């Protein structure tokens, strides 16, 4: 589920979807709906469908490994990690 495997193609792995999310929010903090629209539109141009449930799993994964955070209602890449 997190990494591609024999039964899960690379474009559906959470690490891949998470990378696409990070690419979008690395430019500037964005709302969840804006990130969803950009990632979904990019996927559609490549002929790949991404469900919103899989998108939210990727967000949950990124948040759990402390790669993203919410600030003023916007998603942004976490710049510093505190222990």
PDB file of C-alpha atoms in Angstrom:
ATOM      1  CA  UNK A   1       0.000   0.000   0.000  1.00  0.00           C
ATOM      2  CA  UNK A   2       2.752   2.445   0.850  1.00  0.00           C
ATOM      3  CA  UNK A   3       5.297   1.074  -1.611  1.00  0.00           C
ATOM      4  CA  UNK A   4       4.630  -0.481  -5.009  1.00  0.00           C
ATOM      5  CA  UNK A   5       4.540  -4.240  -5.093  1.00  0.00           C
ATOM      6  CA  UNK A   6       3.700  -7.134  -7.331  1.00  0.00           C
ATOM      7  CA  UNK A   7       0.002  -6.426  -6.805  1.00  0.00           C
ATOM      8  CA  UNK A   8       0.111  -2.622  -6.488  1.00  0.00           C
ATOM      9  CA  UNK A   9       1.343  -0.553  -9.453  1.00  0.00           C
ATOM     10  CA  UNK A  10       3.729   2.315  -8.754  1.00  0.00           C
ATOM     11  CA  UNK A  11       1.190   4.980  -9.746  1.00  0.00           C
ATOM     12  CA  UNK A  12      -1.180   3.793  -6.976  1.00  0.00           C
ATOM     13  CA  UNK A  13       1.398   3.510  -4.172  1.00  0.00           C
ATOM     14  CA  UNK A  14       0.941   6.058  -1.394  1.00  0.00           C
ATOM     15  CA  UNK A  15       4.586   7.084  -1.676  1.00  0.00           C
ATOM     16  CA  UNK A  16       3.996   8.075  -5.317  1.00  0.00           C
ATOM     17  CA  UNK A  17       0.751   9.922  -4.624  1.00  0.00           C
ATOM     18  CA  UNK A  18       2.422  11.600  -1.641  1.00  0.00           C
ATOM     19  CA  UNK A  19       5.265  12.756  -3.874  1.00  0.00           C
ATOM     20  CA  UNK A  20       2.755  14.333  -6.249  1.00  0.00           C
ATOM     21  CA  UNK A  21       1.107  16.110  -3.306  1.00  0.00           C
ATOM     22  CA  UNK A  22       4.467  17.387  -2.072  1.00  0.00           C
ATOM     23  CA  UNK A  23       5.258  18.706  -5.542  1.00  0.00           C
ATOM     24  CA  UNK A  24       2.060  20.748  -5.529  1.00  0.00           C
ATOM     25  CA  UNK A  25       2.374  22.186  -2.014  1.00  0.00           C
ATOM     26  CA  UNK A  26       6.130  22.729  -2.196  1.00  0.00           C
ATOM     27  CA  UNK A  27       5.514  25.770  -4.404  1.00  0.00           C
ATOM     28  CA  UNK A  28       3.224  27.511  -1.946  1.00  0.00           C
ATOM     29  CA  UNK A  29       0.815  26.499   0.841  1.00  0.00           C
ATOM     30  CA  UNK A  30      -2.572  25.485  -0.582  1.00  0.00           C
ATOM     31  CA  UNK A  31      -5.980  24.350   0.616  1.00  0.00           C
ATOM     32  CA  UNK A  32      -6.826  20.651   0.581  1.00  0.00           C
ATOM     33  CA  UNK A  33      -9.366  21.157  -2.195  1.00  0.00           C
ATOM     34  CA  UNK A  34      -6.858  23.051  -4.335  1.00  0.00           C
ATOM     35  CA  UNK A  35      -4.240  20.318  -3.896  1.00  0.00           C
ATOM     36  CA  UNK A  36      -6.867  17.693  -4.764  1.00  0.00           C
ATOM     37  CA  UNK A  37      -7.881  19.555  -7.922  1.00  0.00           C
ATOM     38  CA  UNK A  38      -4.293  19.964  -9.109  1.00  0.00           C
ATOM     39  CA  UNK A  39      -3.226  16.381  -8.411  1.00  0.00           C
ATOM     40  CA  UNK A  40      -6.438  14.996  -9.895  1.00  0.00           C
ATOM     41  CA  UNK A  41      -6.145  17.148 -13.032  1.00  0.00           C
ATOM     42  CA  UNK A  42      -2.498  16.155 -13.507  1.00  0.00           C
ATOM     43  CA  UNK A  43      -3.437  12.504 -13.176  1.00  0.00           C
ATOM     44  CA  UNK A  44      -6.258  12.850 -15.705  1.00  0.00           C
ATOM     45  CA  UNK A  45      -3.882  14.306 -18.310  1.00  0.00           C
ATOM     46  CA  UNK A  46      -1.792  11.141 -17.946  1.00  0.00           C
ATOM     47  CA  UNK A  47      -4.848   8.900 -18.175  1.00  0.00           C
ATOM     48  CA  UNK A  48      -4.660   7.817 -14.525  1.00  0.00           C
ATOM     49  CA  UNK A  49      -7.625   8.011 -12.187  1.00  0.00           C
ATOM     50  CA  UNK A  50      -7.114   8.811  -8.514  1.00  0.00           C
ATOM     51  CA  UNK A  51      -9.942   8.463  -6.034  1.00  0.00           C
ATOM     52  CA  UNK A  52     -10.391  11.002  -3.264  1.00  0.00           C
ATOM     53  CA  UNK A  53     -10.079   8.215  -0.684  1.00  0.00           C
ATOM     54  CA  UNK A  54      -6.608   7.325  -1.973  1.00  0.00           C
ATOM     55  CA  UNK A  55      -5.683  11.023  -1.948  1.00  0.00           C
ATOM     56  CA  UNK A  56      -6.719  11.366   1.702  1.00  0.00           C
ATOM     57  CA  UNK A  57      -4.729   8.245   2.579  1.00  0.00           C
ATOM     58  CA  UNK A  58      -1.676   9.876   1.019  1.00  0.00           C
ATOM     59  CA  UNK A  59      -2.285  13.045   3.062  1.00  0.00           C
ATOM     60  CA  UNK A  60      -2.620  10.959   6.214  1.00  0.00           C
ATOM     61  CA  UNK A  61       0.608   9.150   5.404  1.00  0.00           C
ATOM     62  CA  UNK A  62       2.492  12.419   4.799  1.00  0.00           C
ATOM     63  CA  UNK A  63       1.134  13.902   8.034  1.00  0.00           C
ATOM     64  CA  UNK A  64       2.020  10.788  10.052  1.00  0.00           C
ATOM     65  CA  UNK A  65       5.641  10.885   8.863  1.00  0.00           C
ATOM     66  CA  UNK A  66       5.706  14.635   9.590  1.00  0.00           C
ATOM     67  CA  UNK A  67       6.251  15.775   6.008  1.00  0.00           C
ATOM     68  CA  UNK A  68       3.264  18.147   5.907  1.00  0.00           C
ATOM     69  CA  UNK A  69       1.340  20.287   8.354  1.00  0.00           C
ATOM     70  CA  UNK A  70      -1.710  22.528   8.439  1.00  0.00           C
ATOM     71  CA  UNK A  71      -1.179  26.218   9.031  1.00  0.00           C
ATOM     72  CA  UNK A  72      -4.038  28.726   8.849  1.00  0.00           C
ATOM     73  CA  UNK A  73      -6.155  26.125   7.050  1.00  0.00           C
ATOM     74  CA  UNK A  74      -3.541  25.483   4.353  1.00  0.00           C
ATOM     75  CA  UNK A  75      -1.384  22.454   3.710  1.00  0.00           C
ATOM     76  CA  UNK A  76       2.316  23.145   3.620  1.00  0.00           C
ATOM     77  CA  UNK A  77       5.560  21.201   3.632  1.00  0.00           C
ATOM     78  CA  UNK A  78       6.964  20.946   7.104  1.00  0.00           C
ATOM     79  CA  UNK A  79      10.268  22.817   7.005  1.00  0.00           C
ATOM     80  CA  UNK A  80      11.695  21.838  10.385  1.00  0.00           C
ATOM     81  CA  UNK A  81      11.311  18.643  12.300  1.00  0.00           C
ATOM     82  CA  UNK A  82      11.360  18.776  16.086  1.00  0.00           C
ATOM     83  CA  UNK A  83      11.847  15.735  18.236  1.00  0.00           C
TER      84      UNK A  83
END
